[in-house]
């Protein structure tokens, strides 16, 4: 008499196979970081930004604060168990998928997780484990396909979150760049593009006022040192837009500098290891992706600080 296969046996073996698969993925992380985030791989990764990404990057960085707020609201809705509203917010796009993000997503699937490899994929690990234990009596192929379909959705969501970290890293790079530019060029503390935009607007307004001063430019310079003119909202908006767009264009290929630094500091390794750990847990439990990197929230805090600092200056 053939022993009946219990659902618990199948689940236990599947979890073992999932654990073995992700152990293999984690072992590939150092080589993946070396290949794609250090030179010469960093150039192969980031050279894709020198094209339409120069248009996508500014839009992504302008949209990122809005998406960050919506992400916080979505987490709050999930905690309140308002799943339908949270699911609707989950459909909001994080921005345009840049060529660099698309390339890294493909590389993670191909080189790190090997999802398309017949021998090393998650599906192959689970199928081998079940076949070794139950032979031809392992679960119905349709049930397996349903499981792998759910797993693919979890992976897709996690990779979306990982792509958001690229925009967040660019935003943090902008903050650092703005601070350095402000200190070097203006001897001011400008923790972001907003600070530099307000500063440039003030300088342009003062320059125009000095030239238009009724007693001449020289006396105008002394007068407006004591009583700085207030820039118009049109000038301020134009300066802010120009600075933020230029910074965004710079940030679109700033990975040429920041990726090797993050690789050296171990940040890429930690981020990928954390993503894989979340995926292992979520796929084993068949729950929604729990991978929520903190980069975008750090970037939003810096943006808020920049806005408050600029308003108070």
Tab-separated table of C-alpha atoms in Angstrom:
chain	number	residue	atom	x	y	z
A	1	UNK	CA	0.000	0.000	0.000
A	2	UNK	CA	1.416	3.387	-0.983
A	3	UNK	CA	1.943	5.750	1.935
A	4	UNK	CA	-0.133	8.904	1.603
A	5	UNK	CA	1.898	12.041	1.119
A	6	UNK	CA	0.876	14.680	3.638
A	7	UNK	CA	0.808	18.386	2.901
A	8	UNK	CA	3.129	18.951	5.870
A	9	UNK	CA	5.772	16.643	4.380
A	10	UNK	CA	5.612	18.518	1.095
A	11	UNK	CA	5.852	21.875	2.866
A	12	UNK	CA	8.827	20.784	4.998
A	13	UNK	CA	10.748	19.565	1.965
A	14	UNK	CA	9.903	22.717	0.025
A	15	UNK	CA	11.202	24.889	2.885
A	16	UNK	CA	14.433	22.849	2.966
A	17	UNK	CA	14.863	23.345	-0.787
A	18	UNK	CA	14.121	27.073	-0.481
A	19	UNK	CA	16.724	27.394	2.281
A	20	UNK	CA	19.347	25.569	0.210
A	21	UNK	CA	18.560	27.722	-2.824
A	22	UNK	CA	18.934	31.003	-0.949
A	23	UNK	CA	22.125	29.817	0.715
A	24	UNK	CA	23.541	29.388	-2.791
A	25	UNK	CA	22.269	32.868	-3.728
A	26	UNK	CA	23.914	34.441	-0.676
A	27	UNK	CA	27.192	32.747	-1.550
A	28	UNK	CA	27.095	34.502	-4.942
A	29	UNK	CA	26.620	38.007	-3.488
A	30	UNK	CA	30.348	38.950	-3.171
A	31	UNK	CA	31.035	37.962	-6.790
A	32	UNK	CA	27.904	39.812	-7.932
A	33	UNK	CA	28.985	43.007	-6.166
A	34	UNK	CA	32.477	42.689	-7.628
A	35	UNK	CA	31.102	42.139	-11.128
A	36	UNK	CA	28.522	44.930	-11.244
A	37	UNK	CA	29.449	47.578	-8.665
A	38	UNK	CA	33.248	47.747	-8.788
A	39	UNK	CA	35.321	48.813	-11.760
A	40	UNK	CA	35.227	47.927	-14.593
A	41	UNK	CA	31.744	46.528	-13.900
A	42	UNK	CA	30.550	49.841	-12.447
A	43	UNK	CA	31.133	51.441	-15.848
A	44	UNK	CA	29.189	48.705	-17.670
A	45	UNK	CA	26.325	49.194	-15.200
A	46	UNK	CA	26.146	52.989	-15.116
A	47	UNK	CA	26.987	53.821	-18.731
A	48	UNK	CA	23.362	52.983	-19.531
A	49	UNK	CA	22.381	56.215	-17.768
A	50	UNK	CA	23.998	58.275	-20.531
A	51	UNK	CA	20.878	58.326	-22.664
A	52	UNK	CA	17.158	58.618	-21.963
A	53	UNK	CA	17.872	58.116	-18.263
A	54	UNK	CA	18.963	61.756	-18.250
A	55	UNK	CA	15.273	62.543	-18.826
A	56	UNK	CA	13.859	59.837	-16.573
A	57	UNK	CA	16.089	60.622	-13.592
A	58	UNK	CA	14.797	64.186	-12.977
A	59	UNK	CA	11.191	62.967	-13.138
A	60	UNK	CA	11.982	60.130	-10.715
A	61	UNK	CA	13.656	62.449	-8.239
A	62	UNK	CA	10.769	64.940	-8.331
A	63	UNK	CA	8.308	62.073	-7.890
A	64	UNK	CA	10.326	60.286	-5.168
A	65	UNK	CA	9.125	62.464	-2.224
A	66	UNK	CA	5.487	61.864	-3.212
A	67	UNK	CA	6.097	58.128	-3.548
A	68	UNK	CA	7.871	58.094	-0.174
A	69	UNK	CA	4.853	59.660	1.543
A	70	UNK	CA	2.502	57.202	-0.184
A	71	UNK	CA	4.711	54.305	0.959
A	72	UNK	CA	4.447	55.452	4.584
A	73	UNK	CA	0.661	55.779	4.221
A	74	UNK	CA	0.520	52.298	2.711
A	75	UNK	CA	2.403	50.800	5.667
A	76	UNK	CA	0.002	52.550	8.033
A	77	UNK	CA	-2.986	51.132	6.164
A	78	UNK	CA	-1.491	47.638	6.362
A	79	UNK	CA	-1.005	48.010	10.121
A	80	UNK	CA	-4.661	49.067	10.384
A	81	UNK	CA	-5.578	45.995	8.281
A	82	UNK	CA	-7.142	48.114	5.540
A	83	UNK	CA	-5.771	45.772	2.945
A	84	UNK	CA	-7.880	46.963	0.010
A	85	UNK	CA	-6.755	50.574	0.361
A	86	UNK	CA	-3.149	49.430	0.892
A	87	UNK	CA	-3.361	47.290	-2.250
A	88	UNK	CA	-4.576	50.289	-4.265
A	89	UNK	CA	-1.597	52.363	-3.091
A	90	UNK	CA	0.648	49.420	-3.896
A	91	UNK	CA	-0.249	49.878	-7.551
A	92	UNK	CA	1.165	53.405	-7.627
A	93	UNK	CA	4.392	53.271	-9.700
A	94	UNK	CA	7.643	54.264	-8.015
A	95	UNK	CA	8.614	56.218	-11.130
A	96	UNK	CA	10.070	55.469	-14.518
A	97	UNK	CA	12.165	52.323	-14.688
A	98	UNK	CA	15.568	53.596	-15.831
A	99	UNK	CA	17.907	51.618	-18.044
A	100	UNK	CA	20.305	51.181	-15.110
A	101	UNK	CA	17.511	49.855	-12.882
A	102	UNK	CA	16.268	47.543	-15.637
A	103	UNK	CA	19.777	46.232	-16.263
A	104	UNK	CA	20.442	45.571	-12.570
A	105	UNK	CA	17.085	43.830	-12.220
A	106	UNK	CA	17.988	41.500	-15.088
A	107	UNK	CA	21.428	40.886	-13.587
A	108	UNK	CA	19.954	40.004	-10.196
A	109	UNK	CA	17.539	37.558	-11.789
A	110	UNK	CA	20.209	36.064	-14.072
A	111	UNK	CA	23.495	36.183	-12.166
A	112	UNK	CA	22.494	36.305	-8.512
A	113	UNK	CA	19.219	34.379	-8.252
A	114	UNK	CA	19.587	32.413	-11.508
A	115	UNK	CA	15.822	32.291	-11.927
A	116	UNK	CA	16.100	31.405	-15.604
A	117	UNK	CA	18.698	28.661	-15.110
A	118	UNK	CA	17.270	25.155	-15.458
A	119	UNK	CA	19.660	23.638	-12.905
A	120	UNK	CA	20.064	26.421	-10.296
A	121	UNK	CA	16.647	28.089	-10.180
A	122	UNK	CA	14.326	27.964	-7.183
A	123	UNK	CA	11.938	25.788	-9.178
A	124	UNK	CA	14.723	23.319	-9.946
A	125	UNK	CA	15.766	23.102	-6.266
A	126	UNK	CA	12.229	22.377	-5.079
A	127	UNK	CA	11.441	19.944	-7.885
A	128	UNK	CA	14.643	17.945	-7.266
A	129	UNK	CA	13.944	17.782	-3.544
A	130	UNK	CA	10.382	16.531	-4.018
A	131	UNK	CA	11.356	14.071	-6.746
A	132	UNK	CA	14.144	12.609	-4.606
A	133	UNK	CA	11.699	11.987	-1.770
A	134	UNK	CA	8.491	11.054	-3.558
A	135	UNK	CA	9.523	10.172	-7.102
A	136	UNK	CA	6.666	10.604	-9.545
A	137	UNK	CA	4.190	10.922	-6.682
A	138	UNK	CA	5.117	14.493	-5.760
A	139	UNK	CA	2.401	17.173	-5.936
A	140	UNK	CA	0.307	17.958	-8.943
A	141	UNK	CA	2.186	20.078	-11.528
A	142	UNK	CA	-0.616	22.655	-11.472
A	143	UNK	CA	-0.169	23.097	-7.719
A	144	UNK	CA	3.555	23.539	-8.211
A	145	UNK	CA	3.015	26.112	-10.948
A	146	UNK	CA	0.629	28.037	-8.687
A	147	UNK	CA	3.309	28.057	-5.981
A	148	UNK	CA	6.006	29.261	-8.370
A	149	UNK	CA	3.657	31.924	-9.738
A	150	UNK	CA	3.164	33.303	-6.212
A	151	UNK	CA	6.908	33.129	-5.592
A	152	UNK	CA	7.567	35.044	-8.825
A	153	UNK	CA	5.183	37.802	-7.663
A	154	UNK	CA	7.079	38.088	-4.357
A	155	UNK	CA	10.405	38.321	-6.195
A	156	UNK	CA	8.996	40.945	-8.566
A	157	UNK	CA	7.817	43.119	-5.661
A	158	UNK	CA	11.168	42.811	-3.885
A	159	UNK	CA	13.041	43.821	-7.041
A	160	UNK	CA	10.762	46.853	-7.374
A	161	UNK	CA	11.753	47.892	-3.853
A	162	UNK	CA	15.402	47.326	-4.714
A	163	UNK	CA	15.057	49.600	-7.746
A	164	UNK	CA	13.689	52.334	-5.483
A	165	UNK	CA	16.988	52.244	-3.573
A	166	UNK	CA	18.756	53.427	-6.738
A	167	UNK	CA	16.638	56.586	-6.834
A	168	UNK	CA	17.092	57.048	-3.087
A	169	UNK	CA	20.868	56.646	-3.399
A	170	UNK	CA	20.856	59.262	-6.161
A	171	UNK	CA	18.859	61.595	-3.926
A	172	UNK	CA	21.293	61.122	-1.039
A	173	UNK	CA	24.154	61.751	-3.473
A	174	UNK	CA	22.445	65.011	-4.455
A	175	UNK	CA	22.298	66.057	-0.815
A	176	UNK	CA	25.998	65.369	-0.303
A	177	UNK	CA	26.909	67.112	-3.570
A	178	UNK	CA	24.791	70.147	-2.693
A	179	UNK	CA	26.422	70.405	0.723
A	180	UNK	CA	29.897	70.282	-0.791
A	181	UNK	CA	29.022	72.799	-3.543
A	182	UNK	CA	27.461	75.179	-1.033
A	183	UNK	CA	30.465	74.993	1.249
A	184	UNK	CA	33.014	75.405	-1.553
A	185	UNK	CA	31.287	77.994	-3.750
A	186	UNK	CA	29.186	80.007	-1.312
A	187	UNK	CA	30.628	79.213	2.133
A	188	UNK	CA	27.119	78.196	3.142
A	189	UNK	CA	25.576	75.056	4.589
A	190	UNK	CA	23.203	73.882	1.841
A	191	UNK	CA	21.998	70.341	2.666
A	192	UNK	CA	20.236	69.792	-0.652
A	193	UNK	CA	19.166	71.279	-3.955
A	194	UNK	CA	16.454	73.387	-2.332
A	195	UNK	CA	19.045	75.228	-0.265
A	196	UNK	CA	21.213	75.958	-3.283
A	197	UNK	CA	18.169	77.028	-5.314
A	198	UNK	CA	17.101	79.575	-2.693
A	199	UNK	CA	20.688	80.795	-2.375
A	200	UNK	CA	21.082	81.302	-6.143
A	201	UNK	CA	17.712	83.069	-6.315
A	202	UNK	CA	18.833	85.426	-3.547
A	203	UNK	CA	22.168	86.128	-5.288
A	204	UNK	CA	20.497	86.823	-8.635
A	205	UNK	CA	17.917	89.098	-7.009
A	206	UNK	CA	20.674	90.994	-5.219
A	207	UNK	CA	22.746	91.320	-8.413
A	208	UNK	CA	19.756	92.721	-10.318
A	209	UNK	CA	18.881	95.100	-7.498
A	210	UNK	CA	22.469	96.418	-7.292
A	211	UNK	CA	22.512	97.201	-11.012
A	212	UNK	CA	19.138	98.929	-10.825
A	213	UNK	CA	19.926	100.962	-7.698
A	214	UNK	CA	19.147	104.641	-8.346
A	215	UNK	CA	22.465	105.854	-6.817
A	216	UNK	CA	24.587	103.447	-8.846
A	217	UNK	CA	25.946	99.952	-8.573
A	218	UNK	CA	28.653	100.693	-5.969
A	219	UNK	CA	26.284	102.287	-3.458
A	220	UNK	CA	23.741	99.617	-4.314
A	221	UNK	CA	26.207	96.938	-3.270
A	222	UNK	CA	26.624	98.532	0.172
A	223	UNK	CA	22.899	99.163	0.563
A	224	UNK	CA	21.830	95.621	-0.295
A	225	UNK	CA	24.470	94.139	1.986
A	226	UNK	CA	22.516	95.756	4.822
A	227	UNK	CA	19.043	95.205	3.334
A	228	UNK	CA	19.078	92.114	1.077
A	229	UNK	CA	16.267	92.106	-1.506
A	230	UNK	CA	13.664	89.371	-1.487
A	231	UNK	CA	13.641	87.368	-4.730
A	232	UNK	CA	10.340	87.048	-6.551
A	233	UNK	CA	8.537	83.723	-6.482
A	234	UNK	CA	9.083	83.388	-10.232
A	235	UNK	CA	12.849	83.771	-9.826
A	236	UNK	CA	12.874	81.383	-6.870
A	237	UNK	CA	10.854	78.758	-8.773
A	238	UNK	CA	13.118	79.063	-11.824
A	239	UNK	CA	16.287	78.734	-9.706
A	240	UNK	CA	14.906	75.740	-7.791
A	241	UNK	CA	13.826	73.984	-10.996
A	242	UNK	CA	17.159	74.582	-12.712
A	243	UNK	CA	19.229	73.386	-9.745
A	244	UNK	CA	17.107	70.304	-9.094
A	245	UNK	CA	17.107	69.273	-12.769
A	246	UNK	CA	20.880	69.701	-13.037
A	247	UNK	CA	21.410	67.703	-9.853
A	248	UNK	CA	19.062	65.004	-11.078
A	249	UNK	CA	20.938	64.714	-14.380
A	250	UNK	CA	24.189	64.447	-12.456
A	251	UNK	CA	22.694	61.869	-10.092
A	252	UNK	CA	21.536	59.680	-12.985
A	253	UNK	CA	25.130	58.595	-13.599
A	254	UNK	CA	26.568	59.362	-10.150
A	255	UNK	CA	26.699	55.601	-9.603
A	256	UNK	CA	30.019	55.705	-11.456
A	257	UNK	CA	31.375	57.219	-8.232
A	258	UNK	CA	28.987	56.014	-5.542
A	259	UNK	CA	28.664	52.342	-6.544
A	260	UNK	CA	32.373	51.527	-6.012
A	261	UNK	CA	32.294	53.464	-2.715
A	262	UNK	CA	29.198	51.603	-1.516
A	263	UNK	CA	30.767	48.331	-2.620
A	264	UNK	CA	33.922	49.176	-0.674
A	265	UNK	CA	31.883	50.022	2.433
A	266	UNK	CA	29.856	46.812	2.119
A	267	UNK	CA	26.527	48.595	1.603
A	268	UNK	CA	25.658	46.752	-1.618
A	269	UNK	CA	26.460	43.420	-0.001
A	270	UNK	CA	24.332	44.145	3.074
A	271	UNK	CA	21.404	45.378	0.961
A	272	UNK	CA	21.432	42.301	-1.285
A	273	UNK	CA	21.825	39.911	1.654
A	274	UNK	CA	18.882	41.556	3.378
A	275	UNK	CA	16.756	41.293	0.243
A	276	UNK	CA	17.550	37.582	-0.095
A	277	UNK	CA	16.749	36.943	3.580
A	278	UNK	CA	13.362	38.624	3.217
A	279	UNK	CA	12.657	36.675	0.025
A	280	UNK	CA	13.533	33.367	1.688
A	281	UNK	CA	11.182	34.070	4.587
A	282	UNK	CA	8.359	35.401	2.415
A	283	UNK	CA	8.483	32.599	-0.162
A	284	UNK	CA	8.624	29.951	2.586
A	285	UNK	CA	5.554	31.453	4.259
A	286	UNK	CA	3.907	32.441	0.942
A	287	UNK	CA	3.277	35.965	2.191
A	288	UNK	CA	3.626	39.308	0.423
A	289	UNK	CA	7.104	40.745	0.080
A	290	UNK	CA	8.343	42.257	3.360
A	291	UNK	CA	11.503	43.778	1.878
A	292	UNK	CA	11.336	47.506	2.649
A	293	UNK	CA	14.802	49.079	2.450
A	294	UNK	CA	15.183	52.256	4.475
A	295	UNK	CA	17.125	54.233	1.861
A	296	UNK	CA	14.126	56.132	0.513
A	297	UNK	CA	13.079	57.180	4.027
A	298	UNK	CA	16.586	58.459	4.776
A	299	UNK	CA	16.439	60.443	1.526
A	300	UNK	CA	13.033	61.901	2.468
A	301	UNK	CA	14.290	62.941	5.925
A	302	UNK	CA	17.202	64.737	4.267
A	303	UNK	CA	14.778	66.429	1.840
A	304	UNK	CA	12.615	67.563	4.757
A	305	UNK	CA	15.652	68.901	6.600
A	306	UNK	CA	16.729	70.748	3.440
A	307	UNK	CA	13.274	72.305	3.036
A	308	UNK	CA	13.043	73.369	6.687
A	309	UNK	CA	16.613	74.710	6.737
A	310	UNK	CA	16.000	76.698	3.545
A	311	UNK	CA	12.749	78.138	4.859
A	312	UNK	CA	14.334	79.241	8.128
A	313	UNK	CA	17.452	80.741	6.518
